[in-house]
Short mmCIF file of C-alpha atoms in Angstrom, two decimals:
data_model
loop_
_atom_site.label_atom_id
_atom_site.label_comp_id
_atom_site.label_asym_id
_atom_site.label_seq_id
_atom_site.Cartn_x
_atom_site.Cartn_y
_atom_site.Cartn_z
CA UNK A 1 120.01 143.68 161.62
CA UNK A 2 123.11 145.76 161.04
CA UNK A 3 125.78 144.76 158.49
CA UNK A 4 129.31 146.18 158.47
CA UNK A 5 132.94 145.43 157.68
CA UNK A 6 135.99 145.86 159.93
CA UNK A 7 139.58 144.86 160.59
CA UNK A 8 139.03 144.98 164.37
CA UNK A 9 135.99 142.95 165.43
CA UNK A 10 136.16 143.64 169.17
CA UNK A 11 136.47 147.42 168.84
CA UNK A 12 133.77 147.56 166.15
CA UNK A 13 131.28 145.53 168.18
CA UNK A 14 131.91 147.66 171.27
CA UNK A 15 131.37 150.83 169.22
CA UNK A 16 128.06 149.57 167.78
CA UNK A 17 126.71 148.28 171.08
CA UNK A 18 127.23 151.74 172.58
CA UNK A 19 124.81 153.08 169.98
CA UNK A 20 121.28 153.18 171.49
CA UNK A 21 119.69 152.06 168.21
CA UNK A 22 121.86 148.91 168.16
CA UNK A 23 121.94 147.92 171.84
CA UNK A 24 118.98 145.58 171.31
CA UNK A 25 121.04 143.43 168.93
CA UNK A 26 122.00 140.21 170.70
CA UNK A 27 123.74 138.03 168.10
CA UNK A 28 126.86 138.61 166.00
CA UNK A 29 128.08 136.64 162.98
CA UNK A 30 131.48 137.05 161.32
CA UNK A 31 132.11 136.34 157.64
CA UNK A 32 135.82 136.07 156.83
CA UNK A 33 138.14 134.58 154.23
CA UNK A 34 141.79 134.59 153.16
CA UNK A 35 140.85 136.10 149.77
CA UNK A 36 139.08 139.15 151.27
CA UNK A 37 141.05 142.18 150.16
CA UNK A 38 139.52 145.61 150.85
CA UNK A 39 137.72 145.91 147.50
CA UNK A 40 136.24 142.42 147.75
CA UNK A 41 135.18 143.00 151.36
CA UNK A 42 133.34 146.23 150.57
CA UNK A 43 131.65 144.58 147.59
CA UNK A 44 130.52 141.53 149.56
CA UNK A 45 129.32 143.78 152.39
CA UNK A 46 127.26 145.80 149.89
CA UNK A 47 125.77 142.65 148.36
CA UNK A 48 124.85 141.22 151.76
CA UNK A 49 123.07 144.48 152.57
CA UNK A 50 121.18 144.44 149.25
CA UNK A 51 120.08 140.83 149.52
CA UNK A 52 119.19 140.99 153.21
CA UNK A 53 116.99 143.99 152.38
CA UNK A 54 115.44 142.00 149.53
CA UNK A 55 115.01 138.90 151.68
CA UNK A 56 112.62 140.82 153.93
CA UNK A 57 113.25 138.78 157.11
CA UNK A 58 114.99 141.62 158.97
CA UNK A 59 114.68 145.39 159.04
CA UNK A 60 118.11 146.88 158.38
CA UNK A 61 119.69 149.60 160.49
CA UNK A 62 122.13 150.51 157.70
CA UNK A 63 122.16 153.83 155.87
CA UNK A 64 122.55 153.88 152.09
CA UNK A 65 125.55 151.81 151.02
CA UNK A 66 127.17 154.27 148.64
CA UNK A 67 126.58 155.40 145.11
CA UNK A 68 128.65 153.58 142.51
CA UNK A 69 129.26 149.85 142.08
CA UNK A 70 133.00 149.61 141.53
CA UNK A 71 134.81 147.00 139.47
CA UNK A 72 137.91 145.20 140.78
CA UNK A 73 140.12 142.21 139.95
CA UNK A 74 138.26 138.86 139.74
CA UNK A 75 134.98 140.38 140.91
CA UNK A 76 132.76 138.37 138.55
CA UNK A 77 134.70 135.12 138.10
CA UNK A 78 135.65 134.61 141.78
CA UNK A 79 133.91 136.85 144.29
CA UNK A 80 130.40 136.49 142.88
CA UNK A 81 130.74 132.74 143.46
CA UNK A 82 132.07 133.36 146.98
CA UNK A 83 129.03 135.50 147.70
CA UNK A 84 126.71 132.72 146.50
CA UNK A 85 128.35 130.28 148.93
CA UNK A 86 128.01 132.82 151.76
CA UNK A 87 124.31 133.26 150.99
CA UNK A 88 123.76 129.50 150.90
CA UNK A 89 125.35 129.30 154.37
CA UNK A 90 123.08 132.11 155.61
CA UNK A 91 120.05 130.13 154.47
CA UNK A 92 121.38 126.94 156.07
CA UNK A 93 121.81 128.81 159.39
CA UNK A 94 118.33 130.34 159.14
CA UNK A 95 119.64 133.93 158.86
CA UNK A 96 118.24 134.24 155.33
CA UNK A 97 115.11 132.68 153.88
CA UNK A 98 114.92 133.14 150.09
CA UNK A 99 117.24 132.09 147.27
CA UNK A 100 119.20 134.68 145.31
CA UNK A 101 116.98 134.04 142.30
CA UNK A 102 113.80 134.56 144.31
CA UNK A 103 115.14 137.82 145.72
CA UNK A 104 116.24 139.05 142.28
CA UNK A 105 112.60 138.77 141.20
CA UNK A 106 111.13 140.46 144.30
CA UNK A 107 109.87 144.03 144.60
CA UNK A 108 111.73 144.41 147.91
CA UNK A 109 114.99 143.90 146.02
CA UNK A 110 114.16 145.79 142.82
CA UNK A 111 113.06 148.96 144.61
CA UNK A 112 115.33 148.77 147.66
CA UNK A 113 117.26 151.94 148.63
CA UNK A 114 120.33 149.76 149.24
CA UNK A 115 121.40 149.97 145.63
CA UNK A 116 124.37 151.28 143.71
CA UNK A 117 123.25 154.02 141.33
CA UNK A 118 124.08 154.33 137.65
CA UNK A 119 125.95 157.37 136.37
CA UNK A 120 122.63 158.79 135.12
CA UNK A 121 120.99 158.30 138.50
CA UNK A 122 123.95 159.83 140.33
CA UNK A 123 123.83 162.94 138.14
CA UNK A 124 120.09 163.22 138.66
CA UNK A 125 120.58 162.84 142.42
CA UNK A 126 123.04 165.75 142.35
CA UNK A 127 120.59 167.83 140.34
CA UNK A 128 117.77 167.10 142.80
CA UNK A 129 119.87 167.95 145.87
CA UNK A 130 121.09 171.18 144.28
CA UNK A 131 117.51 172.12 143.42
CA UNK A 132 116.31 171.43 146.96
CA UNK A 133 119.09 173.64 148.33
CA UNK A 134 118.54 176.48 145.85
CA UNK A 135 115.77 178.91 146.85
CA UNK A 136 115.44 180.06 143.21
CA UNK A 137 113.91 176.71 142.22
CA UNK A 138 110.67 175.13 143.37
CA UNK A 139 110.67 171.90 141.46
CA UNK A 140 112.77 169.33 139.62
CA UNK A 141 111.51 167.07 136.82
CA UNK A 142 113.37 163.78 136.26
CA UNK A 143 112.47 162.36 132.86
CA UNK A 144 113.10 158.78 131.82
CA UNK A 145 111.35 156.00 129.95
CA UNK A 146 110.30 152.73 131.59
CA UNK A 147 113.25 150.81 133.01
CA UNK A 148 115.58 153.75 133.61
CA UNK A 149 115.37 153.50 137.40
CA UNK A 150 113.09 156.39 138.38
CA UNK A 151 111.47 154.55 141.30
CA UNK A 152 114.82 153.28 142.62
CA UNK A 153 116.15 156.85 142.57
CA UNK A 154 113.05 158.17 144.35
CA UNK A 155 113.32 155.57 147.15
CA UNK A 156 117.12 156.04 147.39
CA UNK A 157 116.66 159.81 147.77
CA UNK A 158 113.98 159.35 150.41
CA UNK A 159 116.26 157.08 152.44
CA UNK A 160 119.22 159.41 151.94
CA UNK A 161 117.35 162.38 153.40
CA UNK A 162 115.92 160.36 156.30
CA UNK A 163 119.18 158.89 157.57
CA UNK A 164 120.90 160.84 160.38
CA UNK A 165 124.33 162.07 159.31
CA UNK A 166 126.04 160.24 162.19
CA UNK A 167 124.74 156.91 160.84
CA UNK A 168 126.45 157.32 157.48
CA UNK A 169 129.71 155.57 156.74
CA UNK A 170 130.90 158.13 154.22
CA UNK A 171 134.17 156.24 153.77
CA UNK A 172 132.39 153.81 151.41
CA UNK A 173 131.57 156.67 149.06
CA UNK A 174 134.17 156.86 146.30
CA UNK A 175 136.13 160.03 145.44
CA UNK A 176 133.70 160.77 142.59
CA UNK A 177 130.84 160.70 145.10
CA UNK A 178 132.24 163.38 147.42
CA UNK A 179 130.05 166.10 145.90
CA UNK A 180 127.04 164.05 147.03
CA UNK A 181 128.50 163.84 150.53
CA UNK A 182 128.95 167.64 150.63
CA UNK A 183 125.39 168.25 149.40
CA UNK A 184 123.90 165.82 151.92
CA UNK A 185 125.78 167.44 154.80
CA UNK A 186 124.73 170.91 153.64
CA UNK A 187 121.12 169.79 153.28
CA UNK A 188 120.96 168.25 156.75
CA UNK A 189 122.53 171.37 158.24
CA UNK A 190 120.00 173.62 156.49
CA UNK A 191 116.95 171.35 156.85
CA UNK A 192 117.09 170.08 160.42
CA UNK A 193 113.37 169.27 160.51
CA UNK A 194 111.73 168.01 157.37
CA UNK A 195 108.25 166.84 156.36
CA UNK A 196 108.31 164.73 153.19
CA UNK A 197 105.94 162.50 151.25
CA UNK A 198 106.31 160.14 148.32
CA UNK A 199 103.15 160.27 146.19
CA UNK A 200 102.34 157.31 143.97
CA UNK A 201 99.11 157.75 141.98
CA UNK A 202 98.59 154.04 141.21
CA UNK A 203 97.17 152.27 144.27
CA UNK A 204 98.55 148.71 143.76
CA UNK A 205 102.06 150.04 143.22
CA UNK A 206 101.62 152.44 146.15
CA UNK A 207 100.89 149.42 148.38
CA UNK A 208 104.08 147.75 147.11
CA UNK A 209 106.23 150.76 148.01
CA UNK A 210 104.53 151.06 151.42
CA UNK A 211 105.63 147.48 152.08
CA UNK A 212 109.20 148.38 151.08
CA UNK A 213 109.25 151.45 153.34
CA UNK A 214 108.14 149.32 156.28
CA UNK A 215 111.32 147.25 155.90
CA UNK A 216 113.73 150.22 155.87
CA UNK A 217 115.07 151.87 159.03
CA UNK A 218 113.95 155.50 159.26
CA UNK A 219 111.10 155.06 156.77
CA UNK A 220 107.47 154.08 157.29
CA UNK A 221 104.44 153.24 155.17
CA UNK A 222 102.77 156.52 156.24
CA UNK A 223 105.36 158.42 154.17
CA UNK A 224 103.90 156.91 150.97
CA UNK A 225 100.57 158.53 150.11
CA UNK A 226 98.07 159.05 147.31
CA UNK A 227 97.06 162.39 145.77
CA UNK A 228 93.82 162.44 147.82
CA UNK A 229 95.87 162.65 151.04
CA UNK A 230 96.90 166.17 150.04
CA UNK A 231 93.48 167.41 151.16
CA UNK A 232 94.69 167.57 154.76
CA UNK A 233 98.49 167.76 154.63
CA UNK A 234 101.20 170.19 153.52
CA UNK A 235 104.82 169.10 153.00
CA UNK A 236 108.25 170.69 152.74
CA UNK A 237 109.12 168.28 149.93
CA UNK A 238 106.91 166.06 147.80
CA UNK A 239 108.33 163.41 145.50
CA UNK A 240 105.92 162.08 142.86
CA UNK A 241 106.73 158.76 141.23
CA UNK A 242 104.82 157.90 138.05
CA UNK A 243 103.86 161.59 137.79
CA UNK A 244 102.45 160.93 134.30
CA UNK A 245 99.63 159.00 136.03
CA UNK A 246 98.35 162.01 137.98
CA UNK A 247 94.77 162.69 136.89
CA UNK A 248 92.67 165.54 135.58
CA UNK A 249 88.93 165.90 136.14
CA UNK A 250 88.15 165.32 132.47
CA UNK A 251 87.38 161.66 131.62
CA UNK A 252 87.36 160.48 135.24
CA UNK A 253 85.13 157.56 136.17
CA UNK A 254 81.80 158.85 137.50
CA UNK A 255 82.42 157.58 141.05
CA UNK A 256 85.56 159.74 141.35
CA UNK A 257 84.05 163.15 140.54
CA UNK A 258 82.77 163.78 144.07
CA UNK A 259 86.06 163.31 145.91
CA UNK A 260 87.97 165.10 143.15
CA UNK A 261 85.74 168.18 143.44
CA UNK A 262 85.85 168.08 147.25
CA UNK A 263 89.65 168.17 147.37
CA UNK A 264 89.81 170.83 144.66
CA UNK A 265 87.45 173.01 146.71
CA UNK A 266 89.52 172.50 149.87
CA UNK A 267 92.59 173.73 147.99
CA UNK A 268 90.69 176.71 146.52
CA UNK A 269 91.31 175.61 142.94
CA UNK A 270 89.07 175.81 139.89
CA UNK A 271 87.03 172.61 139.47
CA UNK A 272 87.02 172.89 135.70
CA UNK A 273 90.77 173.26 135.19
CA UNK A 274 92.50 171.84 138.31
CA UNK A 275 94.44 168.57 138.18
CA UNK A 276 96.15 166.39 140.75
CA UNK A 277 99.39 167.99 139.59
CA UNK A 278 98.01 171.32 140.82
CA UNK A 279 97.21 169.68 144.16
CA UNK A 280 100.85 168.58 144.47
CA UNK A 281 102.24 172.01 143.64
CA UNK A 282 99.82 173.68 146.04
CA UNK A 283 100.72 171.39 148.95
CA UNK A 284 104.55 171.41 148.66
CA UNK A 285 107.34 173.93 149.07
CA UNK A 286 109.60 171.85 146.84
CA UNK A 287 108.54 169.20 144.34
CA UNK A 288 110.40 166.40 142.54
CA UNK A 289 108.48 164.80 139.67
CA UNK A 290 109.57 161.49 138.09
CA UNK A 291 107.94 161.62 134.67
CA UNK A 292 107.63 159.76 131.37
CA UNK A 293 105.23 161.17 128.81
CA UNK A 294 105.19 157.85 126.90
CA UNK A 295 103.67 155.98 129.86
CA UNK A 296 100.63 158.22 129.97
CA UNK A 297 97.98 155.97 128.41
CA UNK A 298 94.65 156.94 129.94
CA UNK A 299 92.40 159.80 128.88
CA UNK A 300 92.09 160.89 132.51
CA UNK A 301 95.85 161.49 132.90
CA UNK A 302 97.17 165.05 133.19
CA UNK A 303 97.91 166.04 129.57
CA UNK A 304 101.46 166.33 128.30
CA UNK A 305 100.91 170.01 127.53
CA UNK A 306 100.46 170.79 131.24
CA UNK A 307 103.77 169.15 132.08
CA UNK A 308 105.42 171.01 129.19
CA UNK A 309 104.22 174.31 130.66
CA UNK A 310 105.65 173.36 134.02
CA UNK A 311 109.00 172.31 132.54
CA UNK A 312 109.31 175.62 130.73
CA UNK A 313 108.93 177.68 133.89
CA UNK A 314 112.06 179.39 135.22
CA UNK A 315 111.67 177.78 138.65
CA UNK A 316 111.89 174.25 137.22
CA UNK A 317 115.06 172.16 136.76
CA UNK A 318 115.06 169.21 134.33
CA UNK A 319 117.27 166.12 134.27
CA UNK A 320 117.16 162.98 132.11
CA UNK A 321 117.73 159.26 132.79
CA UNK A 322 118.93 157.23 129.80
CA UNK A 323 120.45 153.97 131.12
CA UNK A 324 118.21 150.96 130.62
CA UNK A 325 118.06 148.33 133.40
CA UNK A 326 115.22 146.03 132.37
CA UNK A 327 116.53 144.65 129.09
CA UNK A 328 120.03 143.52 128.23
CA UNK A 329 119.76 145.09 124.80
CA UNK A 330 119.75 148.52 126.45
CA UNK A 331 118.38 151.77 125.12
CA UNK A 332 119.16 150.81 121.51
CA UNK A 333 116.82 147.83 121.77
CA UNK A 334 114.06 149.86 123.46
CA UNK A 335 114.20 152.48 120.70
CA UNK A 336 114.09 149.73 118.07
CA UNK A 337 110.96 148.17 119.60
CA UNK A 338 109.31 151.58 119.94
CA UNK A 339 109.90 152.41 116.27
CA UNK A 340 108.80 148.91 115.23
CA UNK A 341 105.46 149.19 117.03
CA UNK A 342 104.91 152.70 115.69
CA UNK A 343 105.75 151.58 112.13
CA UNK A 344 108.56 154.14 112.04
CA UNK A 345 111.51 151.90 111.18
CA UNK A 346 113.42 153.14 108.12
CA UNK A 347 113.87 150.87 105.13
CA UNK A 348 116.48 148.27 106.15
CA UNK A 349 119.93 148.85 104.72
CA UNK A 350 121.77 146.42 106.98
CA UNK A 351 121.02 143.76 109.57
CA UNK A 352 120.23 145.13 113.04
CA UNK A 353 122.16 143.30 115.77
CA UNK A 354 122.08 143.37 119.57
CA UNK A 355 124.89 141.82 121.59
CA UNK A 356 123.82 138.88 123.75
CA UNK A 357 120.18 139.47 122.90
CA UNK A 358 117.59 137.33 121.19
CA UNK A 359 114.68 138.84 119.29
CA UNK A 360 112.05 136.57 117.70
CA UNK A 361 108.72 137.09 115.93
CA UNK A 362 105.96 134.47 116.21
CA UNK A 363 102.86 133.76 114.15
CA UNK A 364 101.65 131.25 116.77
CA UNK A 365 100.76 132.66 120.20
CA UNK A 366 100.96 129.23 121.84
CA UNK A 367 104.56 128.74 120.70
CA UNK A 368 105.49 132.18 122.05
CA UNK A 369 103.94 131.45 125.47
CA UNK A 370 105.69 128.07 125.64
CA UNK A 371 109.08 129.72 124.98
CA UNK A 372 108.41 132.42 127.58
CA UNK A 373 107.63 129.72 130.15
CA UNK A 374 110.96 128.04 129.37
CA UNK A 375 112.77 131.37 129.79
CA UNK A 376 110.99 131.88 133.10
CA UNK A 377 112.19 128.49 134.33
CA UNK A 378 115.75 129.27 133.22
CA UNK A 379 116.14 132.93 134.26
CA UNK A 380 113.11 133.90 136.35
CA UNK A 381 112.61 137.27 134.66
CA UNK A 382 110.24 136.37 131.81
CA UNK A 383 107.00 138.33 131.45
CA UNK A 384 104.06 138.40 129.05
CA UNK A 385 102.58 141.84 128.40
CA UNK A 386 99.87 143.16 126.11
CA UNK A 387 98.77 146.58 124.90
CA UNK A 388 96.22 148.19 122.64
CA UNK A 389 96.23 146.72 119.14
CA UNK A 390 93.13 148.43 117.76
CA UNK A 391 91.02 151.55 118.48
CA UNK A 392 89.12 151.45 121.76
CA UNK A 393 85.73 153.10 121.14
CA UNK A 394 83.37 154.27 123.88
CA UNK A 395 80.42 156.65 124.13
CA UNK A 396 82.58 159.77 124.42
CA UNK A 397 86.17 159.03 123.43
CA UNK A 398 88.29 156.99 121.08
CA UNK A 399 91.87 156.03 121.95
CA UNK A 400 93.83 155.89 118.68
CA UNK A 401 96.39 153.31 117.74
CA UNK A 402 99.84 154.03 119.17
#
């Protein structure tokens, strides 16, 4: 499927059907309305692209849709409702399968490259592109806590660099995005042929991203690999999502020592000191690491000190993500919960408030679960999570309370 907007249907269709990649398309649908000004049209086009990607029925031929999500008159009170009616019609016609709510909760939607980026993500994207173009730097570290959009940025970047320049509609990029356009054009001119990989250390999540890549034009599941795949492959650029979950040899499960030592030997590294991070650096000309030291929870993870050494090297660029996407309370709420669980809250001097946010404490687990189930029925985003609440002793190690 290809999705686009136009003021001249006949000319636009003729243009697309002359494109070899689109000549196999054999049906065309037109969405129109008397309230479709230019801003509304571009917004609805972008939303159709996002939700079609999240629906998973079709593989899209579109490039990235642009960088920023722009506001305009009556966007929320009128045009969001118009989009809902359009989507309902798509489902009635059999073009779309899932409801908006179902798609909102899907991995295909959450990690799709057809997303508008936050200001933080846009600045990090610029930093990454500049680093990749600058021969004085070998790596870029993007730091951000859970929910700041590291995976979305990684997938967006991968799609950006794997879309031919002629397939981009750069007119949808706003004036503030033109620096991105210039960097992308410079990159594609300088890097005509490129070998890239996205490394995800955690296997279940790696399988999820492979599934996403299979639904995106220009990407494939083979581009998403695990650290062990570095035994036989070298890349121009390696992106590592969840870099804090790369492992060291110390504290590995017994069944993993053999393969770990084998790969370390292949790469001519020291068995006693080498880590999967060293494998990545050895097998890439340029490296982008998406990292959060607070999500490193296992004794076999590469220690924080090793990442600190890397960040302090002159050939490393660092950028930070701060915007919070997973909770409506934002970064302020996340910091509050973190301090609460670490018993670091200062003595209360005034009531702590969060706009449009509800925080409750329970002394009955059953009541809490019942409320979460009600929230799930109402919003579809509710989750129950658990973490360590007491020391975890074993024969060799003890994980302290967080």
